[in-house]
Short mmCIF file of C-alpha atoms in Angstrom, two decimals:
data_model
loop_
_atom_site.label_atom_id
_atom_site.label_comp_id
_atom_site.label_asym_id
_atom_site.label_seq_id
_atom_site.Cartn_x
_atom_site.Cartn_y
_atom_site.Cartn_z
CA UNK A 390 -0.08 -0.05 -0.17
CA UNK A 391 1.33 4.17 -1.13
CA UNK A 392 0.67 6.61 0.91
CA UNK A 393 1.54 10.22 0.10
CA UNK A 394 0.04 13.64 -0.66
CA UNK A 395 1.04 17.10 -1.26
CA UNK A 396 0.21 19.80 0.55
CA UNK A 397 0.53 23.58 -0.28
CA UNK A 398 3.58 22.54 -2.72
CA UNK A 399 5.32 20.41 0.44
CA UNK A 400 5.17 16.69 -0.47
CA UNK A 401 4.94 14.60 2.78
CA UNK A 402 6.37 11.23 3.22
CA UNK A 403 5.83 8.96 0.78
CA UNK A 404 5.32 5.08 2.88
CA UNK A 405 4.73 2.10 1.03
CA UNK A 406 3.54 -0.20 3.52
CA UNK A 407 3.58 -3.92 3.65
CA UNK A 408 2.09 -6.43 6.25
CA UNK A 409 4.89 -9.06 7.28
CA UNK A 410 3.08 -11.95 6.64
CA UNK A 411 2.84 -11.52 3.02
CA UNK A 412 6.73 -10.21 3.54
CA UNK A 413 7.32 -13.71 4.47
CA UNK A 414 5.18 -15.53 1.73
CA UNK A 415 6.61 -13.62 -0.83
CA UNK A 416 10.57 -14.51 -0.06
CA UNK A 417 9.60 -18.47 0.79
CA UNK A 418 7.88 -18.68 -2.72
CA UNK A 419 10.63 -17.40 -4.32
CA UNK A 420 13.44 -19.89 -4.17
CA UNK A 421 10.34 -22.28 -3.64
CA UNK A 422 9.33 -21.68 -7.62
CA UNK A 423 12.24 -20.93 -8.44
CA UNK A 424 13.40 -24.35 -7.25
CA UNK A 425 10.66 -26.08 -8.78
CA UNK A 426 10.96 -24.19 -12.24
CA UNK A 427 14.50 -25.92 -12.02
CA UNK A 428 13.77 -29.17 -11.65
CA UNK A 429 10.96 -29.07 -14.36
CA UNK A 430 13.14 -27.65 -16.73
CA UNK A 431 16.04 -29.90 -16.07
CA UNK A 432 13.92 -32.73 -15.50
CA UNK A 433 12.39 -31.78 -19.52
CA UNK A 434 14.77 -30.09 -21.58
CA UNK A 435 18.45 -31.73 -19.56
CA UNK A 436 17.44 -34.89 -18.20
CA UNK A 437 20.10 -36.67 -19.93
CA UNK A 438 22.51 -34.01 -18.00
CA UNK A 439 20.81 -33.71 -15.20
CA UNK A 440 20.55 -37.44 -13.78
CA UNK A 441 23.29 -38.82 -14.84
CA UNK A 442 25.74 -40.14 -12.20
CA UNK A 443 29.54 -41.52 -12.02
CA UNK A 444 27.73 -45.05 -11.55
CA UNK A 445 26.55 -44.64 -14.90
CA UNK A 446 23.28 -46.83 -13.07
CA UNK A 447 19.52 -45.82 -13.89
CA UNK A 448 18.49 -42.76 -12.56
CA UNK A 449 14.62 -41.07 -12.76
CA UNK A 450 15.35 -37.22 -10.55
CA UNK A 451 18.10 -34.52 -11.00
CA UNK A 452 19.55 -33.71 -8.08
CA UNK A 453 19.39 -30.10 -6.57
CA UNK A 454 22.94 -29.29 -7.66
CA UNK A 455 22.59 -31.14 -11.37
CA UNK A 456 19.46 -28.64 -11.67
CA UNK A 457 20.81 -25.36 -10.56
CA UNK A 458 24.19 -26.35 -12.40
CA UNK A 459 22.79 -25.96 -16.51
CA UNK A 460 21.28 -22.96 -18.41
CA UNK A 461 19.06 -21.14 -17.72
CA UNK A 462 18.31 -22.79 -14.86
CA UNK A 463 21.39 -21.59 -12.82
CA UNK A 464 20.63 -18.02 -13.67
CA UNK A 465 16.41 -18.20 -12.33
CA UNK A 466 17.88 -19.87 -9.20
CA UNK A 467 20.27 -17.01 -8.57
CA UNK A 468 18.20 -14.25 -9.76
CA UNK A 469 15.68 -16.13 -6.96
CA UNK A 470 18.02 -16.54 -4.33
CA UNK A 471 19.66 -13.43 -5.14
CA UNK A 472 15.85 -11.33 -4.83
CA UNK A 473 15.24 -13.08 -1.54
CA UNK A 474 18.70 -13.21 0.28
CA UNK A 475 17.73 -8.88 2.05
CA UNK A 476 14.18 -10.21 3.13
CA UNK A 477 16.16 -13.34 4.87
CA UNK A 478 17.85 -10.81 6.61
CA UNK A 479 15.65 -8.28 7.39
CA UNK A 480 13.27 -11.69 9.18
CA UNK A 481 16.86 -12.25 11.21
CA UNK A 482 16.98 -9.29 12.80
CA UNK A 483 13.62 -8.68 13.16
CA UNK A 484 13.53 -12.03 15.14
CA UNK A 485 16.68 -11.32 16.71
CA UNK A 486 14.78 -8.32 18.47
CA UNK A 487 11.85 -9.91 18.97
CA UNK A 488 13.69 -12.36 21.41
CA UNK A 489 15.85 -9.92 23.21
CA UNK A 490 12.97 -8.01 24.34
CA UNK A 491 11.15 -11.01 25.19
CA UNK A 492 14.33 -12.24 27.49
CA UNK A 493 15.67 -9.28 28.56
CA UNK A 494 16.13 -10.57 31.80
CA UNK A 495 16.67 -14.03 30.86
CA UNK A 496 20.74 -15.08 30.80
CA UNK A 497 20.17 -18.43 28.79
CA UNK A 498 17.63 -17.62 26.52
CA UNK A 499 19.08 -13.63 25.90
CA UNK A 500 22.61 -15.58 24.65
CA UNK A 501 20.84 -17.86 22.33
CA UNK A 502 19.51 -15.28 20.77
CA UNK A 503 22.94 -14.08 19.24
CA UNK A 504 23.81 -17.60 18.46
CA UNK A 505 20.28 -18.12 16.58
CA UNK A 506 21.23 -14.35 14.36
CA UNK A 507 24.28 -15.67 13.56
CA UNK A 508 23.31 -19.20 12.60
CA UNK A 509 20.48 -17.55 10.82
CA UNK A 510 22.79 -15.50 8.82
CA UNK A 511 25.34 -17.75 8.37
CA UNK A 512 22.84 -20.58 6.74
CA UNK A 513 21.74 -17.48 4.27
CA UNK A 514 25.26 -17.11 3.34
CA UNK A 515 25.77 -20.67 3.06
CA UNK A 516 22.50 -20.48 0.20
CA UNK A 517 23.96 -17.53 -1.24
CA UNK A 518 27.85 -19.89 -1.48
CA UNK A 519 26.14 -22.70 -2.97
CA UNK A 520 24.10 -20.73 -5.57
CA UNK A 521 26.73 -18.23 -7.37
CA UNK A 522 29.22 -21.43 -6.93
CA UNK A 523 27.88 -24.51 -8.90
CA UNK A 524 28.91 -28.15 -8.44
CA UNK A 525 30.24 -27.72 -12.03
CA UNK A 526 32.25 -24.97 -11.69
CA UNK A 527 33.94 -26.07 -7.94
CA UNK A 528 32.62 -29.17 -6.41
CA UNK A 529 34.54 -28.34 -3.68
CA UNK A 530 33.09 -24.67 -2.82
CA UNK A 531 29.90 -25.29 -3.62
CA UNK A 532 29.81 -28.92 -1.46
CA UNK A 533 31.55 -26.69 1.76
CA UNK A 534 28.26 -23.83 1.15
CA UNK A 535 25.97 -26.79 1.07
CA UNK A 536 27.55 -28.38 4.66
CA UNK A 537 27.84 -25.11 6.14
CA UNK A 538 23.88 -23.92 5.43
CA UNK A 539 22.49 -27.88 5.64
CA UNK A 540 24.32 -27.54 9.89
CA UNK A 541 23.66 -23.59 9.91
CA UNK A 542 20.28 -24.15 9.36
CA UNK A 543 19.60 -27.67 11.82
CA UNK A 544 21.37 -25.52 14.47
CA UNK A 545 18.98 -22.76 13.98
CA UNK A 546 15.85 -24.29 14.00
CA UNK A 547 17.39 -25.84 16.69
CA UNK A 548 17.68 -22.95 18.87
CA UNK A 549 14.12 -21.97 17.44
CA UNK A 550 12.24 -24.14 18.85
CA UNK A 551 14.04 -23.94 22.37
CA UNK A 552 13.60 -20.70 22.57
CA UNK A 553 10.10 -20.80 21.61
CA UNK A 554 9.31 -23.61 24.03
CA UNK A 555 10.06 -21.08 26.79
CA UNK A 556 7.50 -18.72 25.13
CA UNK A 557 5.11 -21.07 24.63
CA UNK A 558 5.31 -21.50 28.18
CA UNK A 559 4.73 -18.33 29.33
CA UNK A 560 2.03 -17.24 26.38
CA UNK A 561 -1.17 -16.94 26.94
CA UNK A 562 -1.21 -16.85 22.84
CA UNK A 563 -3.24 -19.77 20.82
CA UNK A 564 -0.96 -18.30 17.67
CA UNK A 565 2.64 -19.11 19.88
CA UNK A 566 1.17 -22.25 20.51
CA UNK A 567 1.02 -23.00 17.45
CA UNK A 568 3.90 -21.49 15.75
CA UNK A 569 5.83 -23.79 18.44
CA UNK A 570 4.08 -26.73 17.45
CA UNK A 571 4.95 -26.81 14.10
CA UNK A 572 7.86 -25.79 14.37
CA UNK A 573 9.12 -28.49 16.53
CA UNK A 574 6.87 -31.27 13.52
CA UNK A 575 9.06 -29.21 10.83
CA UNK A 576 12.02 -29.70 12.62
CA UNK A 577 11.66 -33.54 13.05
CA UNK A 578 10.68 -33.60 9.76
CA UNK A 579 13.63 -32.03 8.30
CA UNK A 580 16.58 -34.08 10.59
CA UNK A 581 14.10 -37.23 9.44
CA UNK A 582 14.52 -35.94 5.51
CA UNK A 583 18.43 -35.83 6.47
CA UNK A 584 19.33 -38.72 7.67
CA UNK A 585 17.40 -40.16 3.97
CA UNK A 586 19.22 -38.39 2.04
CA UNK A 587 22.85 -38.95 3.44
CA UNK A 588 21.80 -42.89 3.68
CA UNK A 589 20.87 -43.27 -0.18
CA UNK A 590 23.41 -40.50 -0.78
CA UNK A 591 25.90 -43.52 0.84
CA UNK A 592 24.79 -46.15 -0.29
CA UNK A 593 25.10 -44.92 -3.97
CA UNK A 594 28.09 -44.04 -3.96
CA UNK A 595 29.22 -47.40 -1.94
CA UNK A 596 26.98 -49.81 -3.77
CA UNK A 597 26.13 -48.19 -7.27
CA UNK A 598 22.60 -49.44 -6.72
CA UNK A 599 20.17 -48.40 -9.47
CA UNK A 600 17.27 -45.83 -7.62
CA UNK A 601 19.38 -44.78 -4.58
CA UNK A 602 20.61 -41.36 -5.78
CA UNK A 603 16.65 -40.55 -7.40
CA UNK A 604 15.76 -41.59 -3.37
CA UNK A 605 18.79 -39.04 -2.55
CA UNK A 606 16.85 -36.68 -4.66
CA UNK A 607 13.46 -37.04 -3.38
CA UNK A 608 14.57 -36.52 0.44
CA UNK A 609 16.88 -34.47 -1.18
CA UNK A 610 13.70 -31.70 -2.35
CA UNK A 611 12.24 -32.56 1.03
CA UNK A 612 15.26 -31.49 3.33
CA UNK A 613 14.37 -28.31 1.81
CA UNK A 614 10.90 -28.00 1.42
CA UNK A 615 10.58 -28.45 5.36
CA UNK A 616 13.15 -26.03 5.64
CA UNK A 617 11.14 -23.44 3.35
CA UNK A 618 7.67 -24.38 5.89
CA UNK A 619 9.84 -23.94 9.06
CA UNK A 620 10.46 -19.81 8.09
CA UNK A 621 6.83 -19.92 6.82
CA UNK A 622 5.95 -20.20 10.31
CA UNK A 623 6.74 -16.42 11.22
CA UNK A 624 3.48 -15.74 9.59
CA UNK A 625 2.17 -16.98 12.75
CA UNK A 626 4.72 -15.04 15.22
CA UNK A 627 4.89 -11.42 12.73
CA UNK A 628 0.98 -11.62 12.11
CA UNK A 629 0.08 -7.89 13.38
CA UNK A 630 4.00 -6.21 12.36
CA UNK A 631 3.83 -4.34 9.18
CA UNK A 632 6.92 -3.30 6.96
CA UNK A 633 7.08 0.15 6.22
CA UNK A 634 9.45 1.77 3.87
CA UNK A 635 9.56 6.15 4.09
CA UNK A 636 11.08 8.26 2.01
CA UNK A 637 11.25 11.77 3.68
CA UNK A 638 12.20 14.80 1.30
CA UNK A 639 14.21 17.07 3.41
CA UNK A 640 14.06 21.39 2.50
CA UNK A 641 17.51 23.07 1.51
CA UNK A 642 18.86 26.05 1.87
CA UNK A 643 21.22 27.15 -0.77
#
């Protein structure tokens, strides 16, 4: 929503107001739609390249790394991740301020707020690193970015669930209880999907069984989707908040 007017030749500040839940949904939808688009294009137009493995066994789904390393998929993915990274940082600092207000007098939780912010930023940096350095360019850097993203996201989700357990304990709001409930669920889903993805990746590399890499790719998708769903719970946490951009024109005397 835009607001602004002119009175006696003097412009009032232009205000752009967007509800925080709408900002969160848009932020999550960018990588979601980007990933779906990349996997779809890879499966339709680059099927052989995106599903080939070093074992040369049948594989029916492209991994995320393979999907975002080809062209034009890599450009679509980089555009979506680059565009969503700034709002992700905004959400991270909004949570940090929210936690600091809630836990100003509680020592363990107050310290966890800082760690939560640090791992949230590391998660975003890991995502940017694995995005802008594809596996076909520099595999080692891409792999390290992926590890940083996974480890940081898991620790971030663990700390977040710990903080929201305390919030739910002292809150009378049903929204806080629902937020904590679904955060824990998505964390458990994410950990389970990570375990299955690691197992099938190991199985593929160890035994080169047909279909193992396909199952790895499937659970890799589910890891990312559960991570996105976890971040989407911010819709309940900041239901009544708004994001405002104010542009004020100052009078200058020459």
